[in-house]
Short mmCIF file of C-alpha atoms and ligand atoms in Angstrom, two decimals:
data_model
loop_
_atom_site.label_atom_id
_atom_site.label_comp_id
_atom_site.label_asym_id
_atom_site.label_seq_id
_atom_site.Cartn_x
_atom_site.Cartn_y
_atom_site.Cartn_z
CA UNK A 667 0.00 0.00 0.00
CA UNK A 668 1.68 3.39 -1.25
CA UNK A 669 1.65 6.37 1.39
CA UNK A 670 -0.10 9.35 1.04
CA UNK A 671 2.60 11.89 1.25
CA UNK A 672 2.60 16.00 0.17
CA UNK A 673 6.03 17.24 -1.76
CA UNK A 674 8.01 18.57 1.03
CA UNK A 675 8.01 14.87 2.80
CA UNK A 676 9.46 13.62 -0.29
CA UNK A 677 12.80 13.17 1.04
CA UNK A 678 11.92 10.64 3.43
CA UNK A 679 10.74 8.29 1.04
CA UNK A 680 12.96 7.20 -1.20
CA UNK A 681 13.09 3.69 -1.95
CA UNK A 682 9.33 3.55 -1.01
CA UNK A 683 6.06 3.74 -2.82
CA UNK A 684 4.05 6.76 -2.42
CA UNK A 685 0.76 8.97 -3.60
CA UNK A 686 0.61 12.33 -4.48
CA UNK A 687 -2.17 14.48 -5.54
CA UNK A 688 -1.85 17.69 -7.51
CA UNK A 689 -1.87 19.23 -10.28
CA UNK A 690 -0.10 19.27 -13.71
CA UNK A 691 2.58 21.96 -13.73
CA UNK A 692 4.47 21.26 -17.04
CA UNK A 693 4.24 18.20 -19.27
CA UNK A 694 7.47 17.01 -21.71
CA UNK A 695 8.39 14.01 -23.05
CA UNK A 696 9.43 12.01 -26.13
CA UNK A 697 9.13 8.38 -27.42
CA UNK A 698 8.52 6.36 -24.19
CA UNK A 699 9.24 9.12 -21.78
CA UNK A 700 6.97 11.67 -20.64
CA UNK A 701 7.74 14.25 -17.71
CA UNK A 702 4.63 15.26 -15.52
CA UNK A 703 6.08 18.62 -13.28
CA UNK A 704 3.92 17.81 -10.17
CA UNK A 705 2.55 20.74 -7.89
CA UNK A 706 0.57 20.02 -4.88
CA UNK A 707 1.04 23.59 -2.54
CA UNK A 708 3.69 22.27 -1.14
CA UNK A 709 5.96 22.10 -3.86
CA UNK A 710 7.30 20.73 -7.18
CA UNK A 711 8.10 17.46 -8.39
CA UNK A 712 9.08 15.20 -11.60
CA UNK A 713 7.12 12.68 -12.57
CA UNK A 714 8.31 10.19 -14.85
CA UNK A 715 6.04 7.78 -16.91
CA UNK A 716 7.87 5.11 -19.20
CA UNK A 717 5.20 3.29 -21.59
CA UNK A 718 6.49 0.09 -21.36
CA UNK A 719 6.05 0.06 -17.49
CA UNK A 720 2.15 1.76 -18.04
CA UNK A 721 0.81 0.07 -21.09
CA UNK A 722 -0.58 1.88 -24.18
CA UNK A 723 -3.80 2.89 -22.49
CA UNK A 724 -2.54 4.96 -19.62
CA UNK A 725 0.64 6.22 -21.51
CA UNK A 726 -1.95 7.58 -24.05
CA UNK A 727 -4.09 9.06 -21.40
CA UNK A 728 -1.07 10.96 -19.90
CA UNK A 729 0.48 12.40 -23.09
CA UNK A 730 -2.80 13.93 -23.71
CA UNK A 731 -2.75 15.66 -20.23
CA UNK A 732 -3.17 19.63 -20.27
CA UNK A 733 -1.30 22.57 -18.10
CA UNK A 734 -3.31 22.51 -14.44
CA UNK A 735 -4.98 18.98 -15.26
CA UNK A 736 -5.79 17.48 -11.84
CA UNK A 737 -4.23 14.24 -10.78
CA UNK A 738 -3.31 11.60 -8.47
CA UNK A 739 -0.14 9.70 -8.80
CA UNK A 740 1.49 6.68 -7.41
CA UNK A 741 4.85 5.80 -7.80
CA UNK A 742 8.35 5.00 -6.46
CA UNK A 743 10.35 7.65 -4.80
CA UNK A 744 14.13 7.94 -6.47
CA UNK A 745 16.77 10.80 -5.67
CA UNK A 746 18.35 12.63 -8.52
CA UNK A 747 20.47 15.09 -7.89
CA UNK A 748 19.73 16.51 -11.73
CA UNK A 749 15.68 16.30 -10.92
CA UNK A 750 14.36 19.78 -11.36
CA UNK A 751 11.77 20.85 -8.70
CA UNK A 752 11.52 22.55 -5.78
CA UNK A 753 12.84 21.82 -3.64
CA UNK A 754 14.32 19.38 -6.15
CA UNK A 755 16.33 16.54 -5.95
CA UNK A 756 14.18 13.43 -5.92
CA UNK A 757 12.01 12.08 -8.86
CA UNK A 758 8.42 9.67 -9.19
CA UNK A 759 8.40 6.93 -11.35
CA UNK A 760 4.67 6.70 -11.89
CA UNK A 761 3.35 3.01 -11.28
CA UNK A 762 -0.42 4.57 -11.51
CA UNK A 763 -2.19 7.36 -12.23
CA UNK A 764 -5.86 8.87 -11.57
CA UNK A 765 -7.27 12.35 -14.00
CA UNK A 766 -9.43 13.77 -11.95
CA UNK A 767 -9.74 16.11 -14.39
CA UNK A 768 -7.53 16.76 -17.71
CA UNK A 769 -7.61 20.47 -18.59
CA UNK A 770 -7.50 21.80 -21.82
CA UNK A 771 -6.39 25.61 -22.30
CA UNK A 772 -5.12 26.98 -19.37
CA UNK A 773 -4.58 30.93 -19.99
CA UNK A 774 -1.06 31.31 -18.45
CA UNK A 775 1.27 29.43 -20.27
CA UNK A 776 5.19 29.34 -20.11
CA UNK A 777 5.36 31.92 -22.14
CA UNK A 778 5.83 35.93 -21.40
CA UNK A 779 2.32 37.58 -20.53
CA UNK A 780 1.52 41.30 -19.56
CA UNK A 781 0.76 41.93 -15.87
CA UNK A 782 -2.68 43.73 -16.70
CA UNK A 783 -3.65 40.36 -17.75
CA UNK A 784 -1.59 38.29 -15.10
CA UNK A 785 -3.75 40.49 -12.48
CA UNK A 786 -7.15 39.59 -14.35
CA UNK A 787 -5.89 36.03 -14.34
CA UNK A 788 -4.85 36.27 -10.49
CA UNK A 789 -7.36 33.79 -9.22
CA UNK A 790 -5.18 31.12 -11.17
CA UNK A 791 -1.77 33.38 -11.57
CA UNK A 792 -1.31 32.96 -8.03
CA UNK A 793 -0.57 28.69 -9.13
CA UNK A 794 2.65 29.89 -10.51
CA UNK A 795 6.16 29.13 -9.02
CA UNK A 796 7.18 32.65 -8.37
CA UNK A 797 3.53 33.78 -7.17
CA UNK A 798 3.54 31.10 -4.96
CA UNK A 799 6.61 31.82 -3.56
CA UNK A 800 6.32 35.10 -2.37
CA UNK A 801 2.63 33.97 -1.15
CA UNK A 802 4.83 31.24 1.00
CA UNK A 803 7.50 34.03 1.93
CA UNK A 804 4.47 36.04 3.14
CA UNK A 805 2.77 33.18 5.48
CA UNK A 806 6.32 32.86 6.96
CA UNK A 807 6.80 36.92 7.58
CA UNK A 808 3.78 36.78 9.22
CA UNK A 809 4.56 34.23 11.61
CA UNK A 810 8.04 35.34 12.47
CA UNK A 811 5.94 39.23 12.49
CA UNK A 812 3.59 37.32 16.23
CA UNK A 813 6.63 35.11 17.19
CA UNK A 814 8.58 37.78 17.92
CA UNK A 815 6.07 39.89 19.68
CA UNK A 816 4.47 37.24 21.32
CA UNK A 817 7.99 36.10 22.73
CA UNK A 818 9.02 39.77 23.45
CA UNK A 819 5.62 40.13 26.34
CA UNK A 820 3.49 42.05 23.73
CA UNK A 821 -0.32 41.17 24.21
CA UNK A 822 -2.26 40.96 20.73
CA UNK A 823 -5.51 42.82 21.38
CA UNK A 824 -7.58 43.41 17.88
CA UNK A 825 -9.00 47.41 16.90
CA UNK A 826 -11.94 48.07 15.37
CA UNK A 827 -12.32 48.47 11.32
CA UNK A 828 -14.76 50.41 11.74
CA UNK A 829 -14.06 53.71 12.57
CA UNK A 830 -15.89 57.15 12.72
CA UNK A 831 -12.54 59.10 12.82
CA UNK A 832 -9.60 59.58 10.86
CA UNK A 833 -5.66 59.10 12.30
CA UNK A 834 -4.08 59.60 9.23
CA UNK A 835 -4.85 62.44 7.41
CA UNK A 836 -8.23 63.02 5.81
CA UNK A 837 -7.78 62.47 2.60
CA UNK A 838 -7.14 58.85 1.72
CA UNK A 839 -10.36 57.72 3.95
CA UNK A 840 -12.58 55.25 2.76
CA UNK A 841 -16.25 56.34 3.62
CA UNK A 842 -19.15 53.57 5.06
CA UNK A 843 -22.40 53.90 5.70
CA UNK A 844 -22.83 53.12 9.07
CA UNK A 845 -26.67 53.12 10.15
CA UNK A 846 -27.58 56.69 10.55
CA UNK A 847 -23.87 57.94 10.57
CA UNK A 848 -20.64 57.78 8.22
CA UNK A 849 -17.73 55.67 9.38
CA UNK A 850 -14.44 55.20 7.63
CA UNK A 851 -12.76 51.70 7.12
CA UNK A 852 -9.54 51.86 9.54
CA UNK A 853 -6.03 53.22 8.43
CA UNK A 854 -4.64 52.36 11.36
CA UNK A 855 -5.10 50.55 14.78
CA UNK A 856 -2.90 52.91 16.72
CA UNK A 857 -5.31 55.46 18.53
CA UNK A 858 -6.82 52.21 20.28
CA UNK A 859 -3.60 50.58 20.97
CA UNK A 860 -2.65 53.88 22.77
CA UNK A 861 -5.79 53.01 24.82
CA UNK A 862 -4.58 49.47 25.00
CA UNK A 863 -1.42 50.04 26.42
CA UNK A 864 -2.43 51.77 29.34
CA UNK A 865 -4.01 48.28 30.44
CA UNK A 866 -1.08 45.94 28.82
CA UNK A 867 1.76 47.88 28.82
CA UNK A 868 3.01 46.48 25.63
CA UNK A 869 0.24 45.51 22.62
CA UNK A 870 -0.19 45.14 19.19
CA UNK A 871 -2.55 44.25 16.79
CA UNK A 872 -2.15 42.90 13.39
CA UNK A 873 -4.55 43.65 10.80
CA UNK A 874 -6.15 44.94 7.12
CA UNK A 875 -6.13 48.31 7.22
CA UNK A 876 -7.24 50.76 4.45
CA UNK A 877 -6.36 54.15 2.69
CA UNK A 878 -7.85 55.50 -0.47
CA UNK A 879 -4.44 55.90 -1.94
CA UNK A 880 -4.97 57.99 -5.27
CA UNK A 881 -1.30 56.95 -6.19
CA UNK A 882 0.01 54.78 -8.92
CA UNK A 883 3.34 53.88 -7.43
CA UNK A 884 5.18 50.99 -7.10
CA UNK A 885 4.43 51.12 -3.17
CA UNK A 886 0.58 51.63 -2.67
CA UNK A 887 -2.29 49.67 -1.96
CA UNK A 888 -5.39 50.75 -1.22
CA UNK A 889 -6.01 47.84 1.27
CA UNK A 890 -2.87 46.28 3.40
CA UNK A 891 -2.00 44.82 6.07
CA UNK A 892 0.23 46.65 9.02
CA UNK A 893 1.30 45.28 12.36
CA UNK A 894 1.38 47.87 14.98
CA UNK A 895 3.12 47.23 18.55
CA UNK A 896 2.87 49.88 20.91
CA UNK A 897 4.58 50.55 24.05
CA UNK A 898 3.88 52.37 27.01
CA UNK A 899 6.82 53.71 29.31
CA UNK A 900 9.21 53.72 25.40
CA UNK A 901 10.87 56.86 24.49
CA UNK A 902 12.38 57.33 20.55
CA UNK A 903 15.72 56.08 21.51
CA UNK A 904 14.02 52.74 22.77
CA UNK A 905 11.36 52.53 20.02
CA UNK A 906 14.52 52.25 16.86
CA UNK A 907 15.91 49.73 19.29
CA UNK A 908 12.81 47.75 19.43
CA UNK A 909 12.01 48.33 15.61
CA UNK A 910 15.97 47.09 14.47
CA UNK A 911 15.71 43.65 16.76
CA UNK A 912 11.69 43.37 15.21
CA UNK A 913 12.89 43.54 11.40
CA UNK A 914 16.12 41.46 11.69
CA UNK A 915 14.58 39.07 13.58
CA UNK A 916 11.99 38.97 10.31
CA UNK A 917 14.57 38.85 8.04
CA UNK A 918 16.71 36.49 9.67
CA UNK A 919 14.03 33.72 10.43
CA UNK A 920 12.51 33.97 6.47
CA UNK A 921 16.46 33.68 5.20
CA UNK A 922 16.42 30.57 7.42
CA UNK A 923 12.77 29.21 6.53
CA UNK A 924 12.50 30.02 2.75
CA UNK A 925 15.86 28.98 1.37
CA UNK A 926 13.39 27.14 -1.67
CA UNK A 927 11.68 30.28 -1.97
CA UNK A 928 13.84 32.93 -2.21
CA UNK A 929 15.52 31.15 -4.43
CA UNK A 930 12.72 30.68 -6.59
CA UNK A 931 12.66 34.13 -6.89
CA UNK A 932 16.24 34.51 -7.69
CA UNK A 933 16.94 36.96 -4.95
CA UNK A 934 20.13 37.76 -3.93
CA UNK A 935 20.62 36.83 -0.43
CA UNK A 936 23.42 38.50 0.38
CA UNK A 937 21.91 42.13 0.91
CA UNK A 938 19.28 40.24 3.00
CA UNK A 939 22.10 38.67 5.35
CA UNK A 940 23.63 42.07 6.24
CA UNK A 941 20.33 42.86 8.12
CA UNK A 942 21.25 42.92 11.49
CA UNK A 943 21.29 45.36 14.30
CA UNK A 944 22.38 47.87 14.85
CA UNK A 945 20.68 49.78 12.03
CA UNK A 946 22.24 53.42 11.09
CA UNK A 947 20.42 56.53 11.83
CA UNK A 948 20.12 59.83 10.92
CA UNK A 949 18.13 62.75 11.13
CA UNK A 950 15.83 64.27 8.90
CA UNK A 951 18.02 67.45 8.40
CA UNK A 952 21.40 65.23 7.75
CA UNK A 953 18.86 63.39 5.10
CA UNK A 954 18.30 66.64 3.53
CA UNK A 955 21.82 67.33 2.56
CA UNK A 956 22.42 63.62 1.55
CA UNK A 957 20.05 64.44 -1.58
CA UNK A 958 20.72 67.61 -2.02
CA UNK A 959 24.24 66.22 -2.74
CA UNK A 960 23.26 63.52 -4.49
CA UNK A 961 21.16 66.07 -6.83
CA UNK A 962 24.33 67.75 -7.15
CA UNK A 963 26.35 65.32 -8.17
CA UNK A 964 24.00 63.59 -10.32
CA UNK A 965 24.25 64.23 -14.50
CA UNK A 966 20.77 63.00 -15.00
CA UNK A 967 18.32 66.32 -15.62
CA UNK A 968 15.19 63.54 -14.91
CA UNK A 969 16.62 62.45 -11.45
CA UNK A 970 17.68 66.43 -10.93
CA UNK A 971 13.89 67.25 -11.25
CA UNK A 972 12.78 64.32 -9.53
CA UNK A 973 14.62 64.57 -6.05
CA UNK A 974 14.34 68.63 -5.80
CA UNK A 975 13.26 69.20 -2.24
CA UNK A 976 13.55 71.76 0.23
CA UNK A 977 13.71 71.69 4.28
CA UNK A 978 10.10 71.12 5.33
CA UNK A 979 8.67 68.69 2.14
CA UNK A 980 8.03 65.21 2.77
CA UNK A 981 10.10 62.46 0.87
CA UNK A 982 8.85 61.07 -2.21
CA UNK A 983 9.75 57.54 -3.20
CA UNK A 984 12.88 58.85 -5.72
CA UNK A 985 14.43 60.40 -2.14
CA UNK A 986 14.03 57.66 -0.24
CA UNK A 987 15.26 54.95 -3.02
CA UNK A 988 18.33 57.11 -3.93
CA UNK A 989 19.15 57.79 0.07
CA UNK A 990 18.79 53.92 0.71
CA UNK A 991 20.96 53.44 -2.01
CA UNK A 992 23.96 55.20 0.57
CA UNK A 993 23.33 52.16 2.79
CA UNK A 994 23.48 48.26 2.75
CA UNK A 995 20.82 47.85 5.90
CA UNK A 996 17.74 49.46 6.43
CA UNK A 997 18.24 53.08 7.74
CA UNK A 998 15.70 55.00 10.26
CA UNK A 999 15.12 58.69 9.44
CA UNK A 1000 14.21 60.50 12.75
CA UNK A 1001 12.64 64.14 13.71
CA UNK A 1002 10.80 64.90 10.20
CA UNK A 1003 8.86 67.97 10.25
CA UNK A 1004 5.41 67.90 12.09
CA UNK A 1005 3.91 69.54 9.23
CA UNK A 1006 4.12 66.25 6.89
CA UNK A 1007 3.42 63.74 10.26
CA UNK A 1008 0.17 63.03 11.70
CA UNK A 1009 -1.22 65.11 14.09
CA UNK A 1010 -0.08 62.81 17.24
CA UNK A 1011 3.22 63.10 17.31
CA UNK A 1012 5.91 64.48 20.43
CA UNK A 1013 7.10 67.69 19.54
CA UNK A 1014 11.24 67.73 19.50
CA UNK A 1015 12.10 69.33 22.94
CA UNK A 1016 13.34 73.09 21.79
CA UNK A 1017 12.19 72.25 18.08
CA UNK A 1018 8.04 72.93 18.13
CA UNK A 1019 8.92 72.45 13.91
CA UNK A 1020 9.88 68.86 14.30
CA UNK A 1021 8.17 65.60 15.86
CA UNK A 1022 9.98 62.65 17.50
CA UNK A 1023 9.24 60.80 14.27
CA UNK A 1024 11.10 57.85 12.63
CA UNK A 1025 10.91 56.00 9.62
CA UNK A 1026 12.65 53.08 8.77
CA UNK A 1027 13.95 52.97 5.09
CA UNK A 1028 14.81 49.39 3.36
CA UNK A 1029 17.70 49.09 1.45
CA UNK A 1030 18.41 48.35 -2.62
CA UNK A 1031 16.10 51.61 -2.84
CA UNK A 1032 12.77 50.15 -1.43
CA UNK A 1033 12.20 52.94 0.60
CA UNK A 1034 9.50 53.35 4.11
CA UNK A 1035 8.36 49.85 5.33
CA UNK A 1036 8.04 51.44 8.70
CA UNK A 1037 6.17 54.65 10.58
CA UNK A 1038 6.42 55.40 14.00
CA UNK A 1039 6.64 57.69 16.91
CA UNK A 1040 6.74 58.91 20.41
CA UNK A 1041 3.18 59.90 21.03
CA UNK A 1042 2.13 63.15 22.52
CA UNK A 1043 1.63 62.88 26.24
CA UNK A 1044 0.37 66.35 27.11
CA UNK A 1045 -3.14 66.47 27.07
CA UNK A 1046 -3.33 70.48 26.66
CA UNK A 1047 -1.26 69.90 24.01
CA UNK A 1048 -2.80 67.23 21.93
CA UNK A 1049 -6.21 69.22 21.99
CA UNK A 1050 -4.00 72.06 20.18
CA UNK A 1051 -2.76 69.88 17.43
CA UNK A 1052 -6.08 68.47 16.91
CA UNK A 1053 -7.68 71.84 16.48
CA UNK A 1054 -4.58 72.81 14.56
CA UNK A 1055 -5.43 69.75 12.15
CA UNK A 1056 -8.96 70.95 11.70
CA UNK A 1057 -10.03 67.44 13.55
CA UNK A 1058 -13.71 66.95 15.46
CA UNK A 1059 -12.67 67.29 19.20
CA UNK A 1060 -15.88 65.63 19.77
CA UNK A 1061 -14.37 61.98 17.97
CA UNK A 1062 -10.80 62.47 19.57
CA UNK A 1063 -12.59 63.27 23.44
CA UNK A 1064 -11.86 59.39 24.47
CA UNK A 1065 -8.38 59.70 23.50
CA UNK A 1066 -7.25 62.93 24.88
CA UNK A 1067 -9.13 61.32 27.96
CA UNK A 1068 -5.84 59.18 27.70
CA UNK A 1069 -3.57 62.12 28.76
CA UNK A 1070 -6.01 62.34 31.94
CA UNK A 1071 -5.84 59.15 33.61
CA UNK A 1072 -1.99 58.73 34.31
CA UNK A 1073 -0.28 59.86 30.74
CA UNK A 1074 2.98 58.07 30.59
CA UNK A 1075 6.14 58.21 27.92
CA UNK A 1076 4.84 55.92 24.75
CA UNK A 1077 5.94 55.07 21.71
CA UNK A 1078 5.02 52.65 18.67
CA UNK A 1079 5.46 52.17 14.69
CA UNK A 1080 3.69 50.37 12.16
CA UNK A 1081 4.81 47.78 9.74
CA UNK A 1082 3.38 47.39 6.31
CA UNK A 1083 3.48 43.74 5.74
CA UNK A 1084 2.98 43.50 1.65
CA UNK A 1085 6.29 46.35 1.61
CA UNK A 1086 8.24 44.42 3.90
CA UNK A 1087 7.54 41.07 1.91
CA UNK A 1088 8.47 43.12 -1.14
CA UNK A 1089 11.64 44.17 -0.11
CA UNK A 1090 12.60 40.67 1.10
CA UNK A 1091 11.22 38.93 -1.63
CA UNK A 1092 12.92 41.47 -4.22
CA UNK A 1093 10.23 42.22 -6.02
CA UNK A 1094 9.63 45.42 -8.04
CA UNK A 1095 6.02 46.10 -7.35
CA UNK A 1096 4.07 45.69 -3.87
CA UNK A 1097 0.95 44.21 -6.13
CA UNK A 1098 2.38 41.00 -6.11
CA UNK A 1099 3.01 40.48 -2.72
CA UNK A 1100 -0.90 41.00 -2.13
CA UNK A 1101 -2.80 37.64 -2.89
CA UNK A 1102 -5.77 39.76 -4.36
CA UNK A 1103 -4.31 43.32 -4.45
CA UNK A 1104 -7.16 46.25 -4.10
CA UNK A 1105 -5.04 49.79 -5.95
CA UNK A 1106 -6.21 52.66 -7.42
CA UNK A 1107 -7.08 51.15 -10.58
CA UNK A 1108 -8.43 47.40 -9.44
CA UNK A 1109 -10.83 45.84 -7.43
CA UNK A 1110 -11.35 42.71 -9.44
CA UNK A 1111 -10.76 39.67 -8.99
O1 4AD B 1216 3.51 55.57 8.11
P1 4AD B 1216 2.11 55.08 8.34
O2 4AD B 1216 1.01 55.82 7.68
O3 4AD B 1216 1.93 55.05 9.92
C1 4AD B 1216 0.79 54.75 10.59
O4 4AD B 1216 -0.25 54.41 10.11
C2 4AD B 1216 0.99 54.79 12.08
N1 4AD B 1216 -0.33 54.94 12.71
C3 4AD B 1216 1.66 53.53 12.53
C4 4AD B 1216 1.92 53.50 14.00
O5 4AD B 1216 2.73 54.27 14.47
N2 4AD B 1216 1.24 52.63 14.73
O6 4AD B 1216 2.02 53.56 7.88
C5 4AD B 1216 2.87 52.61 8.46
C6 4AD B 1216 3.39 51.65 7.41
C7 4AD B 1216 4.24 52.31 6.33
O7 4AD B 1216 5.57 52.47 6.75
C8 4AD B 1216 4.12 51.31 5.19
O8 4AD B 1216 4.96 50.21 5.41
C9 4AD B 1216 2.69 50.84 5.35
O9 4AD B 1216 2.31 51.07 6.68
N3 4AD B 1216 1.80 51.59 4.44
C10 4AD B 1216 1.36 51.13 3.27
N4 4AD B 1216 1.60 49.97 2.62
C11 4AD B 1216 1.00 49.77 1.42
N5 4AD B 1216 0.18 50.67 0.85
C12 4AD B 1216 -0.10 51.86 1.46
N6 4AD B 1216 -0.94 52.71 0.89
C13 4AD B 1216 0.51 52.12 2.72
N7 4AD B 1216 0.47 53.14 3.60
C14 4AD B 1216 1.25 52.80 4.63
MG1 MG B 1217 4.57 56.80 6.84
#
């Protein structure tokens, strides 16, 4: 009796008889030979069927097998060093096989297709090796994302979706009807974490969280998912040591856990390995002058126009990829202007024109995967910058209410998990590390 095993077991059966059920990834063959590339989630596998070992009948049935034709497959277990899969290695020599279903005209074939219709096709796009690797590298940020909270004595406590204020600005909300009133689908957690803290100490939650993003870059979603730990009795100082233990931890554990993957994906390692603490950082001023040199130095008029900037303007994407370029680990950019931050932010003691901000820029010129702060503890304060901000007092009562019942020192920063999985899966848009990306320009499928 064969063993019902998935791919990644593979390698403790050889020698032995064994079932697999999948799907039909890539047929070859010629004369008695034909090559079935296996997938079954778990990975990829050769399948070889040799006629005179099958008879006419089954041979017949398997040459005729299309792209994505489901099957089940029994067969003996031999290592190959040459066998191409992943992770490779071992081969099936088919003793049976059951169609469950034999496809004809799949729409993604092995050749080149355009990603307008890749992202139509994502319901079935996502079956391909590279899709399915960064899906795989994403499951495994995520875990290492609560590990290292959960091990480090922060509580998980979930915030609401739906919201009836705003955090982050008012202009990339996404407006509900709400019964009688209007409510806006979250863009952050943080205002109730703040609330959180004061009966955890140290919380996050970990969740989809939405901004009506009219941008077209490389970097934007309109839906995504951020992790947000927050911290009670954490100043800035202790918040970039938090954040640079957080992301090489990340790193680290999805070098270790997705050696298949990554390589999959042809991503150079190397960069990835350097990612330990402690991270560089400077301050928003210093990263002024870094681009304005790098403007100055530069020969291309497009980049010229492209990183002009003057004390006071927030960074675009071109400043942050060509000051990440300066530095093989991620980099944190501290005390930004409070005029481009939300409205919650510590003032710089002596400095009312800068917040105890800090960013943390990704190297190879991936820019922000991280936003974070020392919160304002002053409640007189707070009510200012929400009246300066134009903001309902009314909605923000509750959490100026904070600053009343024994205001402490806090600090926290948000992740975005589709950037960081970009950056460590070295891809070039954050689309594809979204399983069903929402952007500007797609809701469907
Ligand atoms: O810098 P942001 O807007 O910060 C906050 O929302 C804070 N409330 C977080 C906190 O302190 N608790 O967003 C944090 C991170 C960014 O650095 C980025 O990684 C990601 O969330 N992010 C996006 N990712 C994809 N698409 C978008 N439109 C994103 N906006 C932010
Ligand atoms: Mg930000």
């Amino acid at each position: 009796m064969a063993t019902e095993i998935t791919i990644d077991q593979i390698h403790q059966y050889e020698g032995q008889e064994i079932t697999l059920k999948g799907w039909v990834y890539l047929r070859t063959g010629k004369g008695k030979l034909q090559f079935l590339r296996l997938r079954d989630g778990t990975g990829i596998v050769q399948c070889v069927a040799f006629r005179p070992d099958l008879g006419d009948e089954l041979f017949e049935e398997i040459k005729r097998l299309g792209q994505e034709s489901s099957i089940i497959v029994t067969g003996m277990v031999r290592a190959d060093e040459r066998a191409p899969g992943v992770p490779g290695g071992y081969e099936v020599g088919i003793r049976q096989l059951t169609v469950l279903q034999n496809v004809a005209d799949y729409p993604i074939g092995p050749k080149e297709h355009g990603i307008e219709f890749l992202m139509d096709q994502r319901h079935l796009w996502l079956r391909s090796s590279k899709q399915w690797a960064i899906m795989r590298v994403r499951t495994v940020i995520k875990r290492a994302i609560i590990d290292f909270l959960d091990d480090h004595g922060f509580v998980n406590i979930d915030t609401p979706i739906l919201t009836p204020s705003a955090a982050e600005g008012t202009s990339t909300l996404f407006e509900v009807a709400y019964f009688d009133e209007k409510a806006y689908l979250a863009q952050t957690g943080q205002l109730y974490n703040e609330a959180n803290i004061m009966a955890f100490g140290k919380v996050y939650c970990f969740g989809p969280t939405f901004r009506a993003e009219k941008s077209k870059t490389r970097r934007h979603l309109a839906e995504f998912w951020m992790v947000e730990p927050e911290l009670a009795f954490c100043d800035l100082e202790q918040l970039m040591a938090v954040e640079e233990q957080f992301v090489s931890y990340i790193v680290q554990t999805t070098l270790q856990k997705c050696r298949h993957e990554l390589a999959l994906l042809e991503r150079d390692t190397t960069a990835l390995a350097k990612v330990t603490p402690p991270f560089p950082r400077i301050s928003y001023d210093e990263a002024v002058a870094r681009i304005a040199a790098i403007r100055e130095a530069t020969a291309d008029p497009e980049l010229k126009a492209l990183l002009a900037l003057e004390w006071g303007d927030d960074f675009g994407s071109p400043h942050e990829t060509e000051l990440t370029k300066q530095f093989d680990k991620p980099v944190f950019v501290y005390g930004y202007p409070s005029q481009v931050k939300a409205f919650y932010m510590e003032p710089w003691p002596g400095r009312a024109e800068v917040c105890k901000s800090v960013d943390l820029l990704a190297p190879e010129g991936y820019g922000e995967i991280i936003g974070g702060s020392e919160r304002m503890s002053d409640p007189a304060m707070l009510v200012a910058a929400i009246e300066r901000h134009e903001l309902p007092l009314e909605h923000y009562q509750w959490y100026v209410d904070l600053r009343n019942f024994g205001s402490v020192p806090h600090s926290g920063f948000g992740l975005g998990l589709e950037r960081t999985v970009t950056w460590i899966c070295g891809i070039d848009h954050i689309r594809q590390a979204s399983p069903f990306p929402r952007t500007l320009n797609r809701l469907h499928p």
